[in-house]
Short mmCIF file of C-alpha atoms (C1' of nucleotides) in Angstrom, two decimals:
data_model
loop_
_atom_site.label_atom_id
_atom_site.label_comp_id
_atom_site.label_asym_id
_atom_site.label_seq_id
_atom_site.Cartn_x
_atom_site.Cartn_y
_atom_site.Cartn_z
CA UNK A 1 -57.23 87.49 12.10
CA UNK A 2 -54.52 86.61 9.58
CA UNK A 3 -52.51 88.75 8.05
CA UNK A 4 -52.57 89.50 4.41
CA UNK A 5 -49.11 87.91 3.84
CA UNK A 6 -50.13 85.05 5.47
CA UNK A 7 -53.45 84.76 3.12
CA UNK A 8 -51.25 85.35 0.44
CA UNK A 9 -48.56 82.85 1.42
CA UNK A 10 -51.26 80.37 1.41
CA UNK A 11 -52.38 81.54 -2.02
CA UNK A 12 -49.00 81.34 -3.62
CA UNK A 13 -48.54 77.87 -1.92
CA UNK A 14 -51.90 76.48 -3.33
CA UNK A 15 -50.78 77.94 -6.70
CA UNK A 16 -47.56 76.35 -6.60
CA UNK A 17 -48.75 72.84 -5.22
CA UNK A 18 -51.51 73.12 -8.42
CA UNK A 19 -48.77 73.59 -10.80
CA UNK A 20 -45.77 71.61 -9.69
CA UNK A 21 -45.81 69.56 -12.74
CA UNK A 22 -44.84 73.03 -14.65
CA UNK A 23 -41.73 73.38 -12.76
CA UNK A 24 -40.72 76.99 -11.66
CA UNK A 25 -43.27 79.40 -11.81
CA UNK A 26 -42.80 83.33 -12.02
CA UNK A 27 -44.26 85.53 -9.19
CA UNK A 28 -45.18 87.35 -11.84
CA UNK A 29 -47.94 84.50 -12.79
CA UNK A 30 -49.32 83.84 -9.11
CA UNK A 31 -49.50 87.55 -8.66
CA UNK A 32 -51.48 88.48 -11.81
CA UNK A 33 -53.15 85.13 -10.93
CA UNK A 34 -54.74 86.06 -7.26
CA UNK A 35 -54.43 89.86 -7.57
CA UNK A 36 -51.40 90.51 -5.60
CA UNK A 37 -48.93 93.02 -5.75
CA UNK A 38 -45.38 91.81 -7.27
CA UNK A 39 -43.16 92.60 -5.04
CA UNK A 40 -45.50 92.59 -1.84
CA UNK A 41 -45.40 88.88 -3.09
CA UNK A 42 -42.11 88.85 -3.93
CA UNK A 43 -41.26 89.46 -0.11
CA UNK A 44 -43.14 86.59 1.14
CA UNK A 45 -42.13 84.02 -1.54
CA UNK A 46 -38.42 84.98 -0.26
CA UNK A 47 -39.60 84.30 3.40
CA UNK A 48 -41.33 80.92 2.14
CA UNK A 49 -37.53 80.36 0.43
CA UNK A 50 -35.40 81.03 3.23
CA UNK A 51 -37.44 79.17 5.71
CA UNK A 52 -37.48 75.77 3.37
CA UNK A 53 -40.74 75.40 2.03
CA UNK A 54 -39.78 76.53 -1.46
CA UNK A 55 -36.47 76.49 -3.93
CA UNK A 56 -35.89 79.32 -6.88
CA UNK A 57 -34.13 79.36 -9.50
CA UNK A 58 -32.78 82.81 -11.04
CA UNK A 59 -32.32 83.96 -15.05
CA UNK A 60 -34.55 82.93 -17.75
CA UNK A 61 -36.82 80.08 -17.14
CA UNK A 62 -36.33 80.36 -13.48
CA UNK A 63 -39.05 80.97 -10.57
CA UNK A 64 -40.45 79.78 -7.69
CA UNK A 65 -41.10 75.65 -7.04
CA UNK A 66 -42.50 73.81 -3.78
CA UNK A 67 -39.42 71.95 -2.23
CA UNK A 68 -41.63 69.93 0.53
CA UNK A 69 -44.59 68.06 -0.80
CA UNK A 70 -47.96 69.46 0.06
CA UNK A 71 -48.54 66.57 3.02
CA UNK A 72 -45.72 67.90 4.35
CA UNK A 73 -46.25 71.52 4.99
CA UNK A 74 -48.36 72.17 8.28
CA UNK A 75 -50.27 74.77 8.35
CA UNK A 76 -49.31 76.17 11.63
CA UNK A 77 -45.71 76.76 10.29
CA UNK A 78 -46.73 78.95 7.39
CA UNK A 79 -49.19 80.97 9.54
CA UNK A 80 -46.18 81.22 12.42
CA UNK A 81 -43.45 82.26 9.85
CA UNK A 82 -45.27 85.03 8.68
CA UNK A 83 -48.05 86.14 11.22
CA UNK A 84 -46.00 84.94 14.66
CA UNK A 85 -47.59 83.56 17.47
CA UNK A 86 -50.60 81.65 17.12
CA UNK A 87 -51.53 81.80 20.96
CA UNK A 88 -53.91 84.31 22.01
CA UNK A 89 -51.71 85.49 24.91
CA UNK A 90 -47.18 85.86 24.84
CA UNK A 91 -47.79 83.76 27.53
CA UNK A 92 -48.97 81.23 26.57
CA UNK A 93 -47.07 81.11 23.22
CA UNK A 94 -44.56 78.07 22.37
CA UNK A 95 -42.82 79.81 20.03
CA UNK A 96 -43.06 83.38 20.93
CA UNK A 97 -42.96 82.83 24.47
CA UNK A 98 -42.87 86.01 26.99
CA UNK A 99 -43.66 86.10 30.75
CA UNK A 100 -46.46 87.37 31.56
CA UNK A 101 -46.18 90.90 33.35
CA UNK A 102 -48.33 90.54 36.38
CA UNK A 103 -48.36 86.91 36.73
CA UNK A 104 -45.90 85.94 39.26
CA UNK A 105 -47.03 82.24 38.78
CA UNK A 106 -48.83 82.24 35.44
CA UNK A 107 -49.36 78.25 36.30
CA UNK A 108 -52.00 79.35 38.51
CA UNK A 109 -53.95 82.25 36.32
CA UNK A 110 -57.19 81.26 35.43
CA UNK A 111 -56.40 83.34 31.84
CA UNK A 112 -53.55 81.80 31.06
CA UNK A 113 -55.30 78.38 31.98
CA UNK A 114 -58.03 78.97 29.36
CA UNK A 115 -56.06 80.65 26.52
CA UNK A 116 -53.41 77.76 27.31
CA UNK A 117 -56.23 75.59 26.23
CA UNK A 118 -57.45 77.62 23.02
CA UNK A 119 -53.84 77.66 21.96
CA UNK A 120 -53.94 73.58 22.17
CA UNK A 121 -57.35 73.15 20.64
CA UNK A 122 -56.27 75.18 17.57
CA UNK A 123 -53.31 73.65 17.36
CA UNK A 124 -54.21 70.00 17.15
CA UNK A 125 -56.16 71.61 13.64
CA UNK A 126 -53.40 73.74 12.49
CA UNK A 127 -50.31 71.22 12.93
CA UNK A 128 -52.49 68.02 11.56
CA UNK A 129 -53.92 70.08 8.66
CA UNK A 130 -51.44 70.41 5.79
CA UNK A 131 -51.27 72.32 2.26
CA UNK A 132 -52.61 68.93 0.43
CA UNK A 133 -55.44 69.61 3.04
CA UNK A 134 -56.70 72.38 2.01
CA UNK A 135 -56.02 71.71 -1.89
CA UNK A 136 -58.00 68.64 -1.70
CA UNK A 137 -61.10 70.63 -1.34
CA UNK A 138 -60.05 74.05 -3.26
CA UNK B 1 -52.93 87.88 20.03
CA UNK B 2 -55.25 89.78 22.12
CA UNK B 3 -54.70 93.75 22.56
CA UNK B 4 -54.01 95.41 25.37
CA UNK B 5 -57.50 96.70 25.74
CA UNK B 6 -58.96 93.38 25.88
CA UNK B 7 -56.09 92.37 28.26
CA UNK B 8 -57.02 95.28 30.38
CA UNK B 9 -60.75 94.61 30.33
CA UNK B 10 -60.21 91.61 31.89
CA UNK B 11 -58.28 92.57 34.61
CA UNK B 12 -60.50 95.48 34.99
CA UNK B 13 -63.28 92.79 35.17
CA UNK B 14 -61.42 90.46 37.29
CA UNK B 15 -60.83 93.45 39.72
CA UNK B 16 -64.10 94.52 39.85
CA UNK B 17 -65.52 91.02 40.78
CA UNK B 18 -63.17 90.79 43.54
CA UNK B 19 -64.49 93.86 45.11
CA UNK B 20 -67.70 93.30 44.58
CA UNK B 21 -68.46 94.07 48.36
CA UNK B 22 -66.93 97.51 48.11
CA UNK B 23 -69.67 98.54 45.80
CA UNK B 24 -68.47 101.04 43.22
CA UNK B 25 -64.65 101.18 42.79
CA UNK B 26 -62.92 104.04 41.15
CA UNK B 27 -61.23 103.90 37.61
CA UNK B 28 -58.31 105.56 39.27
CA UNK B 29 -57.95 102.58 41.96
CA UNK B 30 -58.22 99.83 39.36
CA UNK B 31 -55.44 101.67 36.98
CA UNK B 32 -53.45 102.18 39.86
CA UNK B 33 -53.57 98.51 41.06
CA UNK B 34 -52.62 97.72 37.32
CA UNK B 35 -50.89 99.99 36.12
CA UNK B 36 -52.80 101.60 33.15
CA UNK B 37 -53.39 104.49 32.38
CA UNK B 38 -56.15 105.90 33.74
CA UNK B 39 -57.82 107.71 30.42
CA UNK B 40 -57.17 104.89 28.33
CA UNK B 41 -59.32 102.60 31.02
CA UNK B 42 -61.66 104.92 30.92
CA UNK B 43 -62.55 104.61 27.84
CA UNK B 44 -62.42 100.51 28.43
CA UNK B 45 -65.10 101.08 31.26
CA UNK B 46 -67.23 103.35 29.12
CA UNK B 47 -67.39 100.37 26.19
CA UNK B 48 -67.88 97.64 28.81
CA UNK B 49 -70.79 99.71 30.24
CA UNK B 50 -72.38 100.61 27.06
CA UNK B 51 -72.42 96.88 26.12
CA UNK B 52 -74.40 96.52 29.41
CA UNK B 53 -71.35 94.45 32.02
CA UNK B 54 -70.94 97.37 34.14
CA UNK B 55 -72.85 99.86 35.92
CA UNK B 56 -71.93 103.13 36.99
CA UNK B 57 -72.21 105.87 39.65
CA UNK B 58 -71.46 109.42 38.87
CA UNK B 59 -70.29 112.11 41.76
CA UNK B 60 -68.43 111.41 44.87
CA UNK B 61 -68.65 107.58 46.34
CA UNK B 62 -69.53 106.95 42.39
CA UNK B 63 -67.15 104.44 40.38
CA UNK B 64 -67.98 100.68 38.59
CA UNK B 65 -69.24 97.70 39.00
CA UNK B 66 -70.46 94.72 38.00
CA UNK B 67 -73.86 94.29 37.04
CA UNK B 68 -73.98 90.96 35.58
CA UNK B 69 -72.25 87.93 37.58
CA UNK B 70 -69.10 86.66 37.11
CA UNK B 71 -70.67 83.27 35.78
CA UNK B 72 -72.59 85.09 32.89
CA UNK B 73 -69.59 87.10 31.39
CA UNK B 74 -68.19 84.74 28.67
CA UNK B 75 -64.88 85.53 27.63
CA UNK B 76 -66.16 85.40 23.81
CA UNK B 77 -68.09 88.57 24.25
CA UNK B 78 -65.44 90.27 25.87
CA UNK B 79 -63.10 89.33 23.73
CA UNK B 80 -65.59 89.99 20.59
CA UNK B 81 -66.75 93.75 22.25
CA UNK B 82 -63.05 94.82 22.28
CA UNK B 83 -61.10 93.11 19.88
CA UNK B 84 -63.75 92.31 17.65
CA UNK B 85 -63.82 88.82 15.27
CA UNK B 86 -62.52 85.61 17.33
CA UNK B 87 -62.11 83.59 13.86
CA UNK B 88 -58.88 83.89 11.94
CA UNK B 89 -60.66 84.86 8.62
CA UNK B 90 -63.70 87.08 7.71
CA UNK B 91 -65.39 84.29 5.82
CA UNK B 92 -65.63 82.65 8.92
CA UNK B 93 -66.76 84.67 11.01
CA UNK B 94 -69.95 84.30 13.16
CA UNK B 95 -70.24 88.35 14.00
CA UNK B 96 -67.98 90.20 11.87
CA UNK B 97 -68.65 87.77 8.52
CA UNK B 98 -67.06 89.19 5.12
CA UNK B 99 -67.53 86.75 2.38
CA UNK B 100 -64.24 85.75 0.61
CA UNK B 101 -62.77 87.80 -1.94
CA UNK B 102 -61.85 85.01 -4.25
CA UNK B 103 -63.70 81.80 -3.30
CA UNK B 104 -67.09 81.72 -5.50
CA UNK B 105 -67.96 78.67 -3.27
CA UNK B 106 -66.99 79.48 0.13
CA UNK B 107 -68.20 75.95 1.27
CA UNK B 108 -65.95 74.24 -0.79
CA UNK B 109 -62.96 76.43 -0.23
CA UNK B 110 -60.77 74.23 2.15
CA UNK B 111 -58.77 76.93 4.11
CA UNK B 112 -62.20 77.98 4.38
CA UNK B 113 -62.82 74.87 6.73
CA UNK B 114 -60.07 74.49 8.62
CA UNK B 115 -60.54 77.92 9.90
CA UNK B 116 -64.45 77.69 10.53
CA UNK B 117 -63.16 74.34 12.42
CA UNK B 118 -60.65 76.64 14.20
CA UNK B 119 -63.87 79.16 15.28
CA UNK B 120 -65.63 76.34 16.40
CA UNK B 121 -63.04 74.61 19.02
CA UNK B 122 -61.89 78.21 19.86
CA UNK B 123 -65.61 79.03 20.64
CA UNK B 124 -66.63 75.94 22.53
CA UNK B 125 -63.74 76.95 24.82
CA UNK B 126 -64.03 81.05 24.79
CA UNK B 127 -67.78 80.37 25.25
CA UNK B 128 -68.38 78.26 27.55
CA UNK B 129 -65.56 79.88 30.43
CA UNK B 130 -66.70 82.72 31.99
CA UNK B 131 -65.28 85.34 34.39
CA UNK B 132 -65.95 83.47 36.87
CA UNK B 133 -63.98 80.61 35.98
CA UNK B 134 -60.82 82.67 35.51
CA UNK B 135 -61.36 84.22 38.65
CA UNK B 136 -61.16 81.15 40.46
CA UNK B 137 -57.30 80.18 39.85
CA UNK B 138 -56.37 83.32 39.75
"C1'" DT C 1 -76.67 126.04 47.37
"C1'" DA C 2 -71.81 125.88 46.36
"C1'" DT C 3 -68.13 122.87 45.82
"C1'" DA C 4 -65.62 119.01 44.82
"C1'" DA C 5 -65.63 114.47 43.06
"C1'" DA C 6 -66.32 111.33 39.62
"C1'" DA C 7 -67.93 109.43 35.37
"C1'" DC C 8 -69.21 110.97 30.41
"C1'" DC C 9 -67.96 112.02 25.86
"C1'" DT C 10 -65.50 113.18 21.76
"C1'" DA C 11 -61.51 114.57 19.51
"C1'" DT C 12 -56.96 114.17 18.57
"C1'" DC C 13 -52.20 112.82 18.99
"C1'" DA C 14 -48.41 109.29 19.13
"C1'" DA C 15 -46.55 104.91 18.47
"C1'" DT C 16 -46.48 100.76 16.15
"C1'" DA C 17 -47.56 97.37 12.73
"C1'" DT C 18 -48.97 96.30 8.27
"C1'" DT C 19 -48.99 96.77 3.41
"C1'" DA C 20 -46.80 98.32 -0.53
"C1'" DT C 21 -43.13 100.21 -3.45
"C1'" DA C 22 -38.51 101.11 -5.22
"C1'" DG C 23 -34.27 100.12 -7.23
"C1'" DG C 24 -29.97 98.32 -7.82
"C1'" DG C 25 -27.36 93.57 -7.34
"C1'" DA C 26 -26.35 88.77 -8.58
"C1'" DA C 27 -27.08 84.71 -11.04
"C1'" DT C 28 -28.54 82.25 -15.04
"C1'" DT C 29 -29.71 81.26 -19.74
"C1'" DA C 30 -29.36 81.63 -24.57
"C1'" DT D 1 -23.15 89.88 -23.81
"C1'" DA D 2 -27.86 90.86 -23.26
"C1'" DA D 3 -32.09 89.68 -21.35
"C1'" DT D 4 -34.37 87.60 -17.65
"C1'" DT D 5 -35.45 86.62 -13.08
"C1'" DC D 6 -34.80 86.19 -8.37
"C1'" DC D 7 -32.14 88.62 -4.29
"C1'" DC D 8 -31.84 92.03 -0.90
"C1'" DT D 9 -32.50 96.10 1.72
"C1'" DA D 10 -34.45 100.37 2.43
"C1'" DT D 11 -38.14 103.34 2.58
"C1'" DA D 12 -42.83 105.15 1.92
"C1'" DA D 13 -47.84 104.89 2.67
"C1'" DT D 14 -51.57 103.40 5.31
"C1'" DA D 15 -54.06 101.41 9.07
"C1'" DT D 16 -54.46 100.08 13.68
"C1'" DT D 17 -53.62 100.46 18.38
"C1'" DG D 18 -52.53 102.82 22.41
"C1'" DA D 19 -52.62 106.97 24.90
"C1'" DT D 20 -53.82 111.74 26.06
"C1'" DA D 21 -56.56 115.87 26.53
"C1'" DG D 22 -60.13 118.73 28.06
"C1'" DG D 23 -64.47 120.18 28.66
"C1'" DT D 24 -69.49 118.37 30.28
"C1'" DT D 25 -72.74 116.31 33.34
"C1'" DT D 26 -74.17 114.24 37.46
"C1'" DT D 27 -74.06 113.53 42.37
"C1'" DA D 28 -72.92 113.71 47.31
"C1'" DT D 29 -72.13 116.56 51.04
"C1'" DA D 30 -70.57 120.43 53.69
#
DNA sequence: TATAAAACCTATCAATATTATAGGGAATTA
DNA sequence: TAATTCCCTATAATATTGATAGGTTTTATA
């Protein structure tokens, strides 16, 4: 299951892809908007910041704006920046790799085969899908 | 990412198809071969009974086993009995279904389908491998 | 039939992760 | 210079997960 961050992350995204042509929006008005906490959402939109996917601006008039167009942001990197591994198992994980603790040759365990495969399957969806994706029909 | 219960209920499972021949195997053999503790595997073994994989024997020479085979124990229900919802959000859920907080039109709520595409290539896989088929490189 | 072995069951504790809050700091605008 | 708004870090509250505890029931067997 996702996280709440990450649902909200998502939120704030699709709110901020919806009004780009406004230019920097407050947290204030994305978190009266979907219901979410200020500075719970504050937190993530500084993640979303540091890791690229959004710019700020500070003082009056300032706020939060999408940097990266919608086509560009995956949806696996959101859902990795702020949930972590995607992969069922550590190891199996690309990006949160971690041997596995009874495996001495995990290349031959019939779990890691299988969750090796459920870790591709979902992410052929979750790296080809994209923010514009999921606006498209929102 | 799977818990450790679920991790341990399949190498509880894995163990006890292994010895099948032995006929029932202790709780205290299989957490010793895998180093859990024994209560908390207890309590694994108790679930996995109730939900009718295992059988038990009480009194000396008593212990677990298997009473469904290897090639009938999908990794979904284990998975699903221990950890509970396979799909990365509630509203798309198959067993554990919680309609969306905000989406008055779940159909047309496109994070909505990615992740019910997500369930369904995660299920095809999760359902369709069994015990058995882990067993077999492992 | 007494004893020991083993699962059964439920409660509770401990550790960890998640969600939320708090409050002063720094930059920007007017 | 004052108001606004994001920046940053710490901490508190809550929920979940992982682990332990201890008595109960059943069964084999000596």
């Amino acid at each position: 299951m996702l996280s709440k961050k990450t649902k909200y992350a998502f939120h704030a995204l699709i709110y901020l892809a919806q009004h780009q042509a406004q230019g920097a929006v407050l947290i204030q008005e994305i978190s009266e908007a979907h219901q979410i906490s200020h500075k719970f959402l504050e937190n993530i939109l500084l993640e979303l910041r540091k890791a690229g996917f959004l710019g700020s601006k500070k003082g009056k008039g300032g706020g939060y704006y999408l940097i990266k167009k919608p086509e560009e942001i995956q949806l696996s990197k959101i859902i990795r920046l702020l949930d972590g591994p995607i992969a069922l198992l550590p190891c199996v994980s690309l990006n949160y790799y971690e041997p596995c603790e009874e495996c001495k040759e995990e290349t031959q365990c019939g779990l890691n085969k299988v969750m090796a495969q459920v870790r591709d399957e979902t992410l052929k969806i979750l790296e080809n899908k994209s923010l514009a994706d999921i606006i498209e029909a929102y």
